[in-house]
Amino acid sequence: MFDTLFLGNSIGAWGLAIVLIFSSLFLAKLTYKIIGIMLKKYTDKSKSKLDGILVDMLREPLVFALAIMGMWYALQTLHLNDKLESIIGNAYYILIVFDIAWLVVRLLDAL
């Protein structure tokens, strides 16, 4: 059953890619929560408010970057045709540029 091919990959390979995507999203959400809880404790104790603002501003773009990396890794486990790989590569490029721009805008907004 898992050896059946779909778009050039076995069902098992697609299942692994889906599990990796959901795992990366889960880890990104967990990282978001950990940053919120652990780093907030440290930034609340400091006299400067800037570090707390920076943590708040950087948290979402960094977690989004983790999710992008996890999805990229998951889809790299599949053997896709050249056209589809090109489309996915362009989508990653757009997401990375968006994430970097989001990070810079949030940093500048915090300052």
Coordinates of C-alpha atoms in Angstrom, one line a residue:
M1 CA 0.0 0.0 0.0
F2 CA 2.8 2.5 0.9
D3 CA 4.7 1.6 -2.3
T4 CA 1.9 3.0 -4.6
L5 CA 3.3 5.9 -6.6
F6 CA 1.7 9.3 -6.6
L7 CA 3.4 12.1 -8.6
G8 CA 6.6 10.0 -8.7
N9 CA 6.8 9.4 -4.9
S10 CA 5.5 6.5 -2.8
I11 CA 2.6 7.1 -0.5
G12 CA 5.0 6.5 2.4
A13 CA 7.3 9.3 1.1
W14 CA 4.3 11.7 0.9
G15 CA 3.3 10.6 4.4
L16 CA 6.8 11.3 5.7
A17 CA 6.8 14.7 4.1
I18 CA 3.4 15.6 5.6
V19 CA 4.5 14.4 9.1
L20 CA 7.7 16.5 8.7
I21 CA 5.7 19.6 7.7
F22 CA 3.3 19.2 10.7
S23 CA 6.2 18.5 13.0
S24 CA 8.0 21.7 11.9
L25 CA 4.8 23.7 12.4
F26 CA 4.4 22.2 15.9
L27 CA 8.0 22.9 16.8
A28 CA 7.7 26.5 15.5
K29 CA 4.6 27.0 17.7
L30 CA 6.4 25.4 20.6
T31 CA 9.4 27.7 20.0
Y32 CA 7.0 30.7 19.9
K33 CA 5.6 29.7 23.3
I34 CA 9.0 29.0 24.8
I35 CA 10.4 32.3 23.7
G36 CA 7.3 34.0 25.1
I37 CA 7.6 32.4 28.5
M38 CA 11.3 32.0 29.1
L39 CA 12.6 35.2 27.5
K40 CA 9.8 37.3 28.9
K41 CA 10.9 36.3 32.4
Y42 CA 14.5 37.6 31.7
T43 CA 13.4 40.7 29.9
D44 CA 10.9 41.7 32.6
K45 CA 13.7 41.6 35.2
S46 CA 15.9 44.0 33.2
K47 CA 15.8 47.7 33.7
S48 CA 15.7 48.4 30.0
K49 CA 12.4 48.0 28.2
L50 CA 14.2 47.8 24.8
D51 CA 15.1 44.1 25.2
G52 CA 11.5 43.2 25.9
I53 CA 10.4 45.1 22.9
L54 CA 13.0 43.4 20.7
V55 CA 11.9 40.0 21.9
D56 CA 8.3 40.8 21.1
M57 CA 9.2 42.2 17.7
L58 CA 11.6 39.4 16.6
R59 CA 9.6 36.4 17.9
E60 CA 7.1 36.0 15.0
P61 CA 9.6 36.4 12.1
L62 CA 12.0 34.0 13.7
V63 CA 9.4 31.4 14.3
F64 CA 8.1 31.9 10.7
A65 CA 11.7 31.2 9.5
L66 CA 11.7 28.0 11.4
A67 CA 8.5 26.9 9.8
I68 CA 9.8 27.7 6.4
M69 CA 12.9 25.7 6.9
G70 CA 11.0 22.7 8.2
M71 CA 8.7 22.8 5.2
W72 CA 11.7 23.1 2.8
Y73 CA 13.3 20.1 4.4
A74 CA 10.1 18.1 4.2
L75 CA 9.6 18.8 0.6
Q76 CA 13.3 18.1 -0.2
T77 CA 12.7 14.4 0.8
L78 CA 10.4 14.1 -2.2
H79 CA 11.4 13.6 -5.8
L80 CA 9.5 16.2 -7.8
N81 CA 9.8 17.1 -11.5
D82 CA 11.9 20.1 -12.5
K83 CA 8.9 22.4 -13.1
L84 CA 7.4 21.8 -9.7
E85 CA 10.7 22.1 -8.0
S86 CA 11.2 25.5 -9.7
I87 CA 7.8 26.7 -8.6
I88 CA 8.5 25.6 -5.0
G89 CA 11.9 27.1 -5.1
N90 CA 10.4 30.5 -6.2
A91 CA 7.8 30.2 -3.5
Y92 CA 10.5 29.7 -0.9
Y93 CA 12.5 32.6 -2.3
I94 CA 9.4 34.9 -1.9
L95 CA 8.7 33.6 1.6
I96 CA 12.3 34.2 2.7
V97 CA 12.3 37.7 1.3
F98 CA 9.0 38.4 3.0
D99 CA 10.3 37.1 6.3
I100 CA 13.5 39.2 6.1
A101 CA 11.5 42.3 5.2
W102 CA 9.1 41.5 8.1
L103 CA 12.0 41.2 10.4
V104 CA 13.6 44.4 9.3
V105 CA 10.3 46.4 9.5
R106 CA 9.6 45.1 13.0
L107 CA 13.1 45.9 14.1
L108 CA 12.9 49.4 12.8
D109 CA 9.4 49.8 14.2
A110 CA 10.7 48.8 17.7
L111 CA 13.5 51.3 17.6

